[in-house]
CSV table of N, CA and C and ligand atoms in Angstrom, one decimal:
chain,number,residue,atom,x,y,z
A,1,UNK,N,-35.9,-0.7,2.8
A,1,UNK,CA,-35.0,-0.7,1.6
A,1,UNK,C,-33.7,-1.3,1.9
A,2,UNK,N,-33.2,-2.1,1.1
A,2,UNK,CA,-32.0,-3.1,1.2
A,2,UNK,C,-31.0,-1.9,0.4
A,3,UNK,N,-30.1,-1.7,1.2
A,3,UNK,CA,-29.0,-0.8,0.7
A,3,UNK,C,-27.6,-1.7,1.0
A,4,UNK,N,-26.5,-1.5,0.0
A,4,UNK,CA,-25.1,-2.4,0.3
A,4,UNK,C,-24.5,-1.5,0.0
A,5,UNK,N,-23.4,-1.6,0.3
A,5,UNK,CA,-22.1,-0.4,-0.2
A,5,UNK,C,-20.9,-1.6,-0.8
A,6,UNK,N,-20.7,-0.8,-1.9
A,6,UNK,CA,-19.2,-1.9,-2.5
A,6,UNK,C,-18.4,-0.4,-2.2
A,7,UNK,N,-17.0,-1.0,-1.7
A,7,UNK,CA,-16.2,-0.6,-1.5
A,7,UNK,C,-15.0,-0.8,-2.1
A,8,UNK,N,-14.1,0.1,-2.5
A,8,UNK,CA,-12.6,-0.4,-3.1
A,8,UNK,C,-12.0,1.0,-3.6
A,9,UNK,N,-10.7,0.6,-3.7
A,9,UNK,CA,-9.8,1.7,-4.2
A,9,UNK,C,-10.3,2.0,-5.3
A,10,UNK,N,-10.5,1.5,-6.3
A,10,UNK,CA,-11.3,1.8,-7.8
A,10,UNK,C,-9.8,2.8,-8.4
A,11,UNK,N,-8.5,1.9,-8.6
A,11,UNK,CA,-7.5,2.8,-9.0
A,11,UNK,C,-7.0,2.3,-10.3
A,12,UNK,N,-7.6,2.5,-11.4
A,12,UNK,CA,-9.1,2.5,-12.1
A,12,UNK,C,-10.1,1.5,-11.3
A,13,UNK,N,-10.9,2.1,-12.0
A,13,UNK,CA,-12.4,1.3,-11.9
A,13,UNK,C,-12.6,0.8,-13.4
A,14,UNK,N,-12.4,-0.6,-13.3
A,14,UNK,CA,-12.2,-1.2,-14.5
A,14,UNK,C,-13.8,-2.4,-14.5
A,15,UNK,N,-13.8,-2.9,-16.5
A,15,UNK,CA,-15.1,-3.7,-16.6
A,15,UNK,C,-15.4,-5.2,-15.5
A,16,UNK,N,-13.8,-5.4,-14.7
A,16,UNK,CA,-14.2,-6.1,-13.7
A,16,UNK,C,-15.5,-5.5,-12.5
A,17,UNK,N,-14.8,-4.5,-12.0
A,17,UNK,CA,-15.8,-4.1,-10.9
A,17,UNK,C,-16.9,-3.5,-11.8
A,18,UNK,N,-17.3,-3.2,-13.0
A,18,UNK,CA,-18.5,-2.9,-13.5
A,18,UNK,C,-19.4,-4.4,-13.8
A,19,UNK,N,-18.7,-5.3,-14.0
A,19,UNK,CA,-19.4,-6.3,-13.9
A,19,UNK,C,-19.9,-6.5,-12.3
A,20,UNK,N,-19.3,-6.7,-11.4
A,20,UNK,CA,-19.7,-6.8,-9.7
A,20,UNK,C,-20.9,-6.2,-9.7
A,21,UNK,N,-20.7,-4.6,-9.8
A,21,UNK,CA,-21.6,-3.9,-9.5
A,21,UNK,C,-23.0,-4.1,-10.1
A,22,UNK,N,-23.0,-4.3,-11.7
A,22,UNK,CA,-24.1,-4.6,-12.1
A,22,UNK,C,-25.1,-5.5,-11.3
A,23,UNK,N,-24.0,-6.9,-11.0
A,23,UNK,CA,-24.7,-8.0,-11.0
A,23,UNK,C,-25.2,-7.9,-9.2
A,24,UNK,N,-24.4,-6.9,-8.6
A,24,UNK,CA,-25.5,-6.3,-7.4
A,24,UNK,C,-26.6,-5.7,-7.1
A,25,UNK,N,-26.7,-5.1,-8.4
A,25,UNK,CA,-27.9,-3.8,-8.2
A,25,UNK,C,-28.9,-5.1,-8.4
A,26,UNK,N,-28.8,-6.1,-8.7
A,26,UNK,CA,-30.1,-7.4,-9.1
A,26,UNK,C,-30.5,-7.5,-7.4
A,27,UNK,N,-29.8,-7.1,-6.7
A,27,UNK,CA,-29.8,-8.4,-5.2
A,27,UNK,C,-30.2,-6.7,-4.1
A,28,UNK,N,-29.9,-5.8,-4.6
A,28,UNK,CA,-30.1,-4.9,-3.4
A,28,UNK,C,-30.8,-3.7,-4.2
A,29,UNK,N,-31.7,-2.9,-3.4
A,29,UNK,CA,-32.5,-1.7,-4.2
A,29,UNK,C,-31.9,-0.6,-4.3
A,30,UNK,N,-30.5,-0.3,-3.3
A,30,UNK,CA,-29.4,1.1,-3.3
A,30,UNK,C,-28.1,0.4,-2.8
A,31,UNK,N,-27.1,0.7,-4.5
A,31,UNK,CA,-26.0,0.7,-4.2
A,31,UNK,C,-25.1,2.0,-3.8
A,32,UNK,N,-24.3,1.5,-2.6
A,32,UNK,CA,-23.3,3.1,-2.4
A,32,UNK,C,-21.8,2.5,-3.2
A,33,UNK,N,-21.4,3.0,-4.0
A,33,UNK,CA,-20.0,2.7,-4.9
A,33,UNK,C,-19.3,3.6,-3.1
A,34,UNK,N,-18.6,3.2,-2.3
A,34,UNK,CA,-17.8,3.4,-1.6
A,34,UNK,C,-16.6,3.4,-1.6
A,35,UNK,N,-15.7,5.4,-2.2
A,35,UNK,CA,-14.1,5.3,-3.1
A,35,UNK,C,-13.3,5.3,-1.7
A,36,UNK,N,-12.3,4.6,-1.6
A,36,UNK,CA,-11.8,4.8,-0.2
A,36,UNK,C,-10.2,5.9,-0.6
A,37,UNK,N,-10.6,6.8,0.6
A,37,UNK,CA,-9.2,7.5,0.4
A,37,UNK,C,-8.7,7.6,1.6
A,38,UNK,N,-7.2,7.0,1.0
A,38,UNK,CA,-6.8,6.3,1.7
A,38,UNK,C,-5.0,7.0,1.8
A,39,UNK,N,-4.6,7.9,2.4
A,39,UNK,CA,-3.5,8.9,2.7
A,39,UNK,C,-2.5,7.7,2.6
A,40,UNK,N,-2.3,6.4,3.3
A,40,UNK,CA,-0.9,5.7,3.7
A,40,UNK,C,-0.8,5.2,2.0
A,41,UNK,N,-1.6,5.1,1.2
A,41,UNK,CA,-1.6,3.8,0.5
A,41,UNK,C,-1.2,5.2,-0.9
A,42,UNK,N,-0.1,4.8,-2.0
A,42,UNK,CA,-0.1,6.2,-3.2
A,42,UNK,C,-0.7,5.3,-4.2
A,43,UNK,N,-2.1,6.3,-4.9
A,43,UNK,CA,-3.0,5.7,-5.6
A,43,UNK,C,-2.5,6.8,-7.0
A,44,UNK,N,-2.7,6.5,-8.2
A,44,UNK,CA,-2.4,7.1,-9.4
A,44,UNK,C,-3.5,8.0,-9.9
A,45,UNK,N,-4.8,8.0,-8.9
A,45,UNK,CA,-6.1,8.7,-9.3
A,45,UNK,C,-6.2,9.4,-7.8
A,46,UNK,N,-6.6,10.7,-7.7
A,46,UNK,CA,-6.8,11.0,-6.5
A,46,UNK,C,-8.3,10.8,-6.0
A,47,UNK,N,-8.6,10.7,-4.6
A,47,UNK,CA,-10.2,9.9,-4.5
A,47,UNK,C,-11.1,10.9,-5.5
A,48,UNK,N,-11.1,12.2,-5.4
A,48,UNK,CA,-12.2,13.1,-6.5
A,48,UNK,C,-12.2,12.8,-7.7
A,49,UNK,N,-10.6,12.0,-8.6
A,49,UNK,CA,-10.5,11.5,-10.1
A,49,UNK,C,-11.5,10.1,-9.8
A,50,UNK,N,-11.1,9.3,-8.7
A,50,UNK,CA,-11.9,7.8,-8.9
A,50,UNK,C,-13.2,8.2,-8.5
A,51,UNK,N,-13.3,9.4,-8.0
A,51,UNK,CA,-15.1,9.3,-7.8
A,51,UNK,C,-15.8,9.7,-9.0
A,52,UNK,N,-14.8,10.8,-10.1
A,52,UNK,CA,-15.3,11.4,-10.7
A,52,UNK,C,-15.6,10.4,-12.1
A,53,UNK,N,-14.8,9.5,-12.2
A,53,UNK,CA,-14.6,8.7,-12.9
A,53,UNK,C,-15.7,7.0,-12.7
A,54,UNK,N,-16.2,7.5,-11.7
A,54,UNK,CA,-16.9,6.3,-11.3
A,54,UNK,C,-18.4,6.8,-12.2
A,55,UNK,N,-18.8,7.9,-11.3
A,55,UNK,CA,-19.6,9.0,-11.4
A,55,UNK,C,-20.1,9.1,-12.9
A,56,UNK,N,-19.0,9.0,-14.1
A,56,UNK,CA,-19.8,9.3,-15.6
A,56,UNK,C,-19.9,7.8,-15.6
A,57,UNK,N,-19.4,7.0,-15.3
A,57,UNK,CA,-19.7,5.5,-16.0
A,57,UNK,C,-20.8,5.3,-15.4
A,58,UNK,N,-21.3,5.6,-14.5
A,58,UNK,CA,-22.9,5.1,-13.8
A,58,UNK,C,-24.0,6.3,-14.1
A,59,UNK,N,-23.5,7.2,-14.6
A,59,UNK,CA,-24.7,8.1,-14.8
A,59,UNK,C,-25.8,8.3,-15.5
A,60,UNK,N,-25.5,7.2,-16.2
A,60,UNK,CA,-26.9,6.9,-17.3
A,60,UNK,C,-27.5,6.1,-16.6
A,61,UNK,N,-27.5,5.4,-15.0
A,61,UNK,CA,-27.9,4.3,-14.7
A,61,UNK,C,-29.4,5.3,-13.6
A,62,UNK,N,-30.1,4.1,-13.2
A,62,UNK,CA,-30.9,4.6,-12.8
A,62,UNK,C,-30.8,5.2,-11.4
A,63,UNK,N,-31.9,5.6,-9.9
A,63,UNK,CA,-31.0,6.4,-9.7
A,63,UNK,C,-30.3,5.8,-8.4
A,64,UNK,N,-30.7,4.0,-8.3
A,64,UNK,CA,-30.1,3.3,-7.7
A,64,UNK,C,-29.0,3.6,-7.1
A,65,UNK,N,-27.7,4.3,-7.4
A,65,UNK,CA,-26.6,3.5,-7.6
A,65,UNK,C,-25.7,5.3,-7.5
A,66,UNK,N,-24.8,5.0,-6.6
A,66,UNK,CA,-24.2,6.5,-5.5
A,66,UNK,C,-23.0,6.2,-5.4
A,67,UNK,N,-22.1,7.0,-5.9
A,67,UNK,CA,-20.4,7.0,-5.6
A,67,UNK,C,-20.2,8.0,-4.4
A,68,UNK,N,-19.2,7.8,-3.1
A,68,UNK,CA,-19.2,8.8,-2.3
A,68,UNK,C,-17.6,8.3,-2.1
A,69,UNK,N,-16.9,9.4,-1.5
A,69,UNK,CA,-15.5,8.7,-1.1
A,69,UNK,C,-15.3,8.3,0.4
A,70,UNK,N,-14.8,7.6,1.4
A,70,UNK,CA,-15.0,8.2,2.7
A,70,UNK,C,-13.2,7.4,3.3
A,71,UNK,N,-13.1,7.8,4.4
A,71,UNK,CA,-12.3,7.8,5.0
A,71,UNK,C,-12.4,6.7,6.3
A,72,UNK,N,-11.6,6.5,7.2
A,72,UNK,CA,-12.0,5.4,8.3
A,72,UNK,C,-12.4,3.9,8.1
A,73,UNK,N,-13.4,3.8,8.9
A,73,UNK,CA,-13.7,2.1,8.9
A,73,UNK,C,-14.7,2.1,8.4
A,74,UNK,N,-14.6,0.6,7.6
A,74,UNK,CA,-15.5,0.3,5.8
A,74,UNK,C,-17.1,0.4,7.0
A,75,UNK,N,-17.0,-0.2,8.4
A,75,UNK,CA,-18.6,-0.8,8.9
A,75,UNK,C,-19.2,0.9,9.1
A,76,UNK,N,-17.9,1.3,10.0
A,76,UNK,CA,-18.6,3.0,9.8
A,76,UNK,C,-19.5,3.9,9.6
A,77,UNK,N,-18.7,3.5,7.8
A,77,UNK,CA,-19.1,3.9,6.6
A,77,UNK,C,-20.2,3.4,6.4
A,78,UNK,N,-20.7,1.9,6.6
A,78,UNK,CA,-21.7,1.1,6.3
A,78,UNK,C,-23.1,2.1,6.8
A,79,UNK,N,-22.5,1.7,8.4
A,79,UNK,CA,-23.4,2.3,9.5
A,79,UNK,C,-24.2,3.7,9.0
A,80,UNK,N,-23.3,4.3,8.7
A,80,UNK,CA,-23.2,6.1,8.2
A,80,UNK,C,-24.9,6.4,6.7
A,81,UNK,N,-24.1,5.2,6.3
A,81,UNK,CA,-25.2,5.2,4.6
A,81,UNK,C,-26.1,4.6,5.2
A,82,UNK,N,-26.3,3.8,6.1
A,82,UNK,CA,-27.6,2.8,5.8
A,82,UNK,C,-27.7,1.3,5.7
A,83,UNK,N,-26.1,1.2,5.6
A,83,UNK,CA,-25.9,-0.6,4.4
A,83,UNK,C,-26.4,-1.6,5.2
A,84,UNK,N,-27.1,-2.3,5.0
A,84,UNK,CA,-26.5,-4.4,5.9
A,84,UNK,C,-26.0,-4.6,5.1
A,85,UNK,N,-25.4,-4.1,4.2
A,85,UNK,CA,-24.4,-5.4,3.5
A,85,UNK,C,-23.3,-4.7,2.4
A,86,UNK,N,-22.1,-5.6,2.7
A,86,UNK,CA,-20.6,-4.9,2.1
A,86,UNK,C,-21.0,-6.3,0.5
A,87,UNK,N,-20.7,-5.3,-0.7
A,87,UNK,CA,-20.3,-6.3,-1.5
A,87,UNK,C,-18.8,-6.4,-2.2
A,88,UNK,N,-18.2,-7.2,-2.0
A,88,UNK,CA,-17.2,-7.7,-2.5
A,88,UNK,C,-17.2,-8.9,-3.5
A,89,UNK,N,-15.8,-8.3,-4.9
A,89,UNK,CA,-16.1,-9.6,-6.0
A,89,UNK,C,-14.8,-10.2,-5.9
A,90,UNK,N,-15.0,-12.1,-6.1
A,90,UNK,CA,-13.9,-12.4,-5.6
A,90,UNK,C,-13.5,-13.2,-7.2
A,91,UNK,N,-11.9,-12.8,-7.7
A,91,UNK,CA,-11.3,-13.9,-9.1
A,91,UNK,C,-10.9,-14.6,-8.7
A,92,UNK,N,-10.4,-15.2,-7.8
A,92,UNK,CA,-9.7,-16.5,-7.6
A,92,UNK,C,-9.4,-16.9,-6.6
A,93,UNK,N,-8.7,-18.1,-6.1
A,93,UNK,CA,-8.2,-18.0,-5.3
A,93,UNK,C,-7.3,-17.7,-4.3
A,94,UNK,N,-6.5,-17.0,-4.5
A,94,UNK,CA,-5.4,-15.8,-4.6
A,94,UNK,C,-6.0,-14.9,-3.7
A,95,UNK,N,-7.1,-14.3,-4.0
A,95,UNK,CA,-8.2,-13.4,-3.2
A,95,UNK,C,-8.2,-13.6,-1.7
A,96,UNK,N,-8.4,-15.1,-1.8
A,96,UNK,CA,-9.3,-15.6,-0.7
A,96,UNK,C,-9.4,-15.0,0.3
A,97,UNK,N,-7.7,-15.4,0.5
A,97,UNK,CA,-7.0,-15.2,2.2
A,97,UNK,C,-7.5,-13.7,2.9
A,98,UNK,N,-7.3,-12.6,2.0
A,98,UNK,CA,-7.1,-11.2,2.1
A,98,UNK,C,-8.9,-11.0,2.3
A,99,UNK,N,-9.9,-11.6,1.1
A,99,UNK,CA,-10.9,-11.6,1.8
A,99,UNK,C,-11.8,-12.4,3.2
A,100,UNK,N,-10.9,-13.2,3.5
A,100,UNK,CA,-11.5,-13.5,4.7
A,100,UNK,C,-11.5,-12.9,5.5
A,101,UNK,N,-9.4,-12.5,5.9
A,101,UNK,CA,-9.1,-11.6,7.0
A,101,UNK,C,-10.6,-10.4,7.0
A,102,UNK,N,-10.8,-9.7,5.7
A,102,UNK,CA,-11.7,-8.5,5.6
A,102,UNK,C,-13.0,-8.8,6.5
A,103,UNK,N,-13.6,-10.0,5.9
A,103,UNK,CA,-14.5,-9.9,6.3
A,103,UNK,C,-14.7,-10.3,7.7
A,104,UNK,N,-13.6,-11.4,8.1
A,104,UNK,CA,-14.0,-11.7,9.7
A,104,UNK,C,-13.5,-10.2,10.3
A,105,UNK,N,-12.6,-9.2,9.8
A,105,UNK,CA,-12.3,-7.6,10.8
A,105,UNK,C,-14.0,-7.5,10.8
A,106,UNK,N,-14.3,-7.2,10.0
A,106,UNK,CA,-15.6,-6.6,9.4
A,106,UNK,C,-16.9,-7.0,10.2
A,107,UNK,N,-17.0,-8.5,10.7
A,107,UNK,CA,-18.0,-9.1,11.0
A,107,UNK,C,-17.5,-9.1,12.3
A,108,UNK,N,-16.3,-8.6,13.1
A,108,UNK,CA,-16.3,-8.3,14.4
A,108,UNK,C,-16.3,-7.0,15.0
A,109,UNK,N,-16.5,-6.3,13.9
A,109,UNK,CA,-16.4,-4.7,14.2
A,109,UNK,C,-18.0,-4.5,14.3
A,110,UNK,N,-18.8,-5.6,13.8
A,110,UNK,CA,-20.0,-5.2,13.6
A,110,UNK,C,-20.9,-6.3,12.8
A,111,UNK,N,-22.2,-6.5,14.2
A,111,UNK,CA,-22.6,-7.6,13.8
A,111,UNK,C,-23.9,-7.4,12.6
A,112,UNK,N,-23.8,-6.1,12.4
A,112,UNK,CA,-25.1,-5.3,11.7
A,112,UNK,C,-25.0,-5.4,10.1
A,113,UNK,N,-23.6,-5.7,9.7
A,113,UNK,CA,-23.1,-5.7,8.8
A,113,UNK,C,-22.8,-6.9,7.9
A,114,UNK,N,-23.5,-7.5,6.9
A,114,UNK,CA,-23.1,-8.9,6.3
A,114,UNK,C,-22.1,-8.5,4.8
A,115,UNK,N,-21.3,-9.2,4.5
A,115,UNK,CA,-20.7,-9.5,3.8
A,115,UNK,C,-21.1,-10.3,2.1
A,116,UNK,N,-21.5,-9.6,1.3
A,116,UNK,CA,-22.1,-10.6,0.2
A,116,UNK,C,-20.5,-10.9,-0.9
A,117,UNK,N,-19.9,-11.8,-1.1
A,117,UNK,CA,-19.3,-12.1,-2.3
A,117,UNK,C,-19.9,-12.5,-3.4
A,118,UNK,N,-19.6,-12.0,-4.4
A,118,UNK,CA,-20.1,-12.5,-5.9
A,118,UNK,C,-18.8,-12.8,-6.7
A,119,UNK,N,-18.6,-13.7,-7.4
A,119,UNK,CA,-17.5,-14.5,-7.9
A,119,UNK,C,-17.5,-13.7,-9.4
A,120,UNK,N,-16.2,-13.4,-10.1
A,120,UNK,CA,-16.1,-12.5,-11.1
A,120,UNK,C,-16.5,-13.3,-12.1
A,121,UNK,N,-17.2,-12.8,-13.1
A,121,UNK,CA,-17.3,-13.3,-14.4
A,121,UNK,C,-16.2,-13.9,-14.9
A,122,UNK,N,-15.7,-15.4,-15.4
A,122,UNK,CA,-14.6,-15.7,-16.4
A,122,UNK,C,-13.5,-14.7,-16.8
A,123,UNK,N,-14.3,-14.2,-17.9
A,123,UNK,CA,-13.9,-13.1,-18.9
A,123,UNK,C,-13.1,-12.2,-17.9
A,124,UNK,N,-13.1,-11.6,-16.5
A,124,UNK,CA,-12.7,-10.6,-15.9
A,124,UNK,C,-12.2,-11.1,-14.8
A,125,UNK,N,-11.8,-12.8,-14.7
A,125,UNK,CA,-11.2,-13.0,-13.5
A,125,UNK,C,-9.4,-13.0,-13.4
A,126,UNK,N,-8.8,-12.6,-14.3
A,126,UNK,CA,-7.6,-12.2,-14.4
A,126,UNK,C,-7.5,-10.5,-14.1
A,127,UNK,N,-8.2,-9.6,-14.0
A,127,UNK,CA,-8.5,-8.3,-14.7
A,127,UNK,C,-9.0,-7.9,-12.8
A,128,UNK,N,-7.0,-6.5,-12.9
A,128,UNK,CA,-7.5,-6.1,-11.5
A,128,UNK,C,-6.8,-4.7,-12.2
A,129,UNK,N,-6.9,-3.5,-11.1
A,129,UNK,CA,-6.9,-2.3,-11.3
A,129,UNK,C,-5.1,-2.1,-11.6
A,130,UNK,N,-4.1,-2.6,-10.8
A,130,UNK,CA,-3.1,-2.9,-11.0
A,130,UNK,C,-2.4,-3.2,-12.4
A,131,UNK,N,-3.1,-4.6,-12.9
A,131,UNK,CA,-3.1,-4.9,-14.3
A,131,UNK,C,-3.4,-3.7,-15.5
A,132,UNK,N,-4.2,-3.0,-14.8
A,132,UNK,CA,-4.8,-2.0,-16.3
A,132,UNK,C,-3.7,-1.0,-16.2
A,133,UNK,N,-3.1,-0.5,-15.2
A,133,UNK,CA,-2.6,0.2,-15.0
A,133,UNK,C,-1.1,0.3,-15.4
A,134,UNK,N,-0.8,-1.1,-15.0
A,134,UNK,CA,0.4,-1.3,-15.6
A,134,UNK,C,0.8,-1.9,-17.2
A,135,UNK,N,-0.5,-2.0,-17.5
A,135,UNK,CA,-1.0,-2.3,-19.1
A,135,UNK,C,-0.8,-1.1,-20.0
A,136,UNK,N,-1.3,0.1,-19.4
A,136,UNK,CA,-1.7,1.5,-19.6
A,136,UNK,C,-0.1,1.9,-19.7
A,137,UNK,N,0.6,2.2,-18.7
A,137,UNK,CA,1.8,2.1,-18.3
A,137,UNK,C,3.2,1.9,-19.5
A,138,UNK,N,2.8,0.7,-20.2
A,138,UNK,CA,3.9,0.3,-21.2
A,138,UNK,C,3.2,0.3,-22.2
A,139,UNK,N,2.3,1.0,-22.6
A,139,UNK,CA,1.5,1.6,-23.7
A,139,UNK,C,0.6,0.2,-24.8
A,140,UNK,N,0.0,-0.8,-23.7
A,140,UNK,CA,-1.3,-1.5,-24.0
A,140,UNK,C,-2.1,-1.2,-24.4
A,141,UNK,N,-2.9,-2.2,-25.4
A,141,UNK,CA,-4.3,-1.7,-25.3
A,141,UNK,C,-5.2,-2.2,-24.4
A,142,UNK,N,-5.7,-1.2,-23.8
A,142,UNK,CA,-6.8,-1.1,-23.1
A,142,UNK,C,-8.3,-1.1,-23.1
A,143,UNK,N,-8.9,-1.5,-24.3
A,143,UNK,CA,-10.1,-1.2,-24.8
A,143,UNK,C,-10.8,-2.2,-23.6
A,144,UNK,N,-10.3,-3.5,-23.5
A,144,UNK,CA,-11.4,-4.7,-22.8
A,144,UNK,C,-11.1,-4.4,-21.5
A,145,UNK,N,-10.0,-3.9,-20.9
A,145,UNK,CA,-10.1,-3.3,-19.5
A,145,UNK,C,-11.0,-2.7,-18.8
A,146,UNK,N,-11.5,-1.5,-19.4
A,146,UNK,CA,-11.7,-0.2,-18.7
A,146,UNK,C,-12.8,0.4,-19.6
A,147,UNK,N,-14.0,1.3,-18.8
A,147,UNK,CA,-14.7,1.8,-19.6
A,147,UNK,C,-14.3,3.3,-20.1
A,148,UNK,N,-14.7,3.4,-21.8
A,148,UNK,CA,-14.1,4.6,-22.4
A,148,UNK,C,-13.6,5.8,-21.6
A,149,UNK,N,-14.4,6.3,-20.6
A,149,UNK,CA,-14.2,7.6,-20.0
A,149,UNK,C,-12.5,7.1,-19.0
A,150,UNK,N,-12.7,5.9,-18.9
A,150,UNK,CA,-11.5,5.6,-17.5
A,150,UNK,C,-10.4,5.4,-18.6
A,151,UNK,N,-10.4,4.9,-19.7
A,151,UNK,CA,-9.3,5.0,-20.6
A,151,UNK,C,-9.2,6.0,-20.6
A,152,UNK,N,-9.8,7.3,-21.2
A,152,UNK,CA,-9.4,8.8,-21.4
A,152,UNK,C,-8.2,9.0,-20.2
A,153,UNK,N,-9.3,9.2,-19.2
A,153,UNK,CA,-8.1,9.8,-17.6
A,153,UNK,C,-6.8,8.6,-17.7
A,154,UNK,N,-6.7,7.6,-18.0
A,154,UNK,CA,-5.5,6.7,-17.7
A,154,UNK,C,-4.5,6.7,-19.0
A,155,UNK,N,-5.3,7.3,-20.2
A,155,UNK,CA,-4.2,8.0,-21.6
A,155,UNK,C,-3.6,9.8,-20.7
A,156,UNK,N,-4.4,10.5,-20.3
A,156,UNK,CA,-4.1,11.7,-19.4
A,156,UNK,C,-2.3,11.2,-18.4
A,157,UNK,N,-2.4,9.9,-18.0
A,157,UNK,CA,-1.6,10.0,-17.3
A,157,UNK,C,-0.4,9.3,-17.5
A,158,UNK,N,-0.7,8.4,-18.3
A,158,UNK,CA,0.2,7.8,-19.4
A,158,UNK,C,0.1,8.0,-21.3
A,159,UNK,N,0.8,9.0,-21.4
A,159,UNK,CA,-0.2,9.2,-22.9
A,159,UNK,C,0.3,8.3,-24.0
A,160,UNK,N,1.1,7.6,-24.1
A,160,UNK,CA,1.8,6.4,-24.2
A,160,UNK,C,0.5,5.5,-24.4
A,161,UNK,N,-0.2,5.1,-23.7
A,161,UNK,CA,-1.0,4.0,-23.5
A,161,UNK,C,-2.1,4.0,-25.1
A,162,UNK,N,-2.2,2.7,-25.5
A,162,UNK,CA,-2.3,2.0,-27.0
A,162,UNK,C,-3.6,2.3,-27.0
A,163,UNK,N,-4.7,2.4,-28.3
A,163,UNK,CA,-5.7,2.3,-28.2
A,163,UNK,C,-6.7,1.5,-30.0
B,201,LIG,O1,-10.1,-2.5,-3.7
B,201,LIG,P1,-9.4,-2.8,-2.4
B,201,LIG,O2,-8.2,-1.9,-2.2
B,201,LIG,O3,-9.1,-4.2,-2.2
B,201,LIG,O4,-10.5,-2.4,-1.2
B,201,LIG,C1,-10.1,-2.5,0.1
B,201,LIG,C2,-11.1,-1.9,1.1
B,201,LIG,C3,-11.3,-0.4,0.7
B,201,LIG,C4,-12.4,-2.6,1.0
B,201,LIG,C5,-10.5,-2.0,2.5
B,201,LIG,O5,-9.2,-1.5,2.5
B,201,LIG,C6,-11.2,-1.2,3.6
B,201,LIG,O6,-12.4,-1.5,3.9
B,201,LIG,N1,-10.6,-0.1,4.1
B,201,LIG,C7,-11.2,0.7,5.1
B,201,LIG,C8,-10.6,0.5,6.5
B,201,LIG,C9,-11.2,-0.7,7.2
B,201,LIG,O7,-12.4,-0.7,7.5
B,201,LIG,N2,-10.4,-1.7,7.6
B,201,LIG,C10,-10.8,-2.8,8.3
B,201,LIG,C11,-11.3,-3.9,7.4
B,201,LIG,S1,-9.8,-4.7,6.7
């Protein structure tokens, strides 16, 4: 069984990484949604809100597809679940650099582990967790960002935010 872990802050988890994800579960039989919590870095969702928030947007899905949060190193982590393979989605190229660095740490920490990029849909290649947030933030609307449940929690935190 081909298993891959996507990994990311998911601070929201917006319809960009729901596109990613989808368009993974085509290419692997078990996805691990991997929430990273991450003490140095101040995220606006704590890992249990972005897991829990991951958690209802995939719940109707089949039973492919696993939100876990973990700590330490992403190959680890890989190692830990099972993965060959990390998936990352890339918008532009802006991305690039920051994904290379990733992946060459990645592919020297561990030769077990491959790297898949999938390039974001059009529609979602401006659209990062930052943007929704700061969208959310000065009281945007957020409908094309973010799935309903992740709008709720990010009206919770900004109640400001447009709908
Ligand atoms: O959504 P993000 O914040 O771009 O995701 C970054 C993430 C979680 C994939 C990356 O920070 C990561 O893998 N962190 C775990 C620590 C690690 O393994 N570092 C070495 C690779 S850079």
């Amino acid at each position: 069984m081909k298993v891959a872990v996507y990994p990311g802050s998911f601070d929201p988890f917006t319809y960009g990484h729901l596109d990613i994800l989808k368009r993974a579960t085509c290419l692997f039989d078990h996805i691990i949604i991997g929430v990273l919590e991450n003490p140095s870095k101040s995220c606006l969702f704590s890992p249990g809100e972005r897991v829990e928030m991951i958690g209802e947007v995939i719940k109707d899905w089949e039973e492919n597809i696993r939100v876990i949060h973990f700590n330490g190193l992403l190959v680890d982590f890989c190692k830990k679940v099972g993965a060959c393979a990390i998936i990352r989605g890339l918008r532009a190229v802006s991305d690039y650099e920051y994904e290379m660095q990733m992946f060459s740490v990645n592919s020297q920490l561990s030769k077990d582990v491959e790297t898949v990029f999938l390039m974001s849909s059009p529609r979602y290649s401006f659209l990062s967790s930052s943007i929704a947030r700061e969208i959310a933030q000065y009281g945007g609307n957020i409908n094309s960002l973010v799935p309903e449940n992740v709008k709720e929690m990010l009206i919770e935190k900004f109640p400001q935010a447009g709908d």
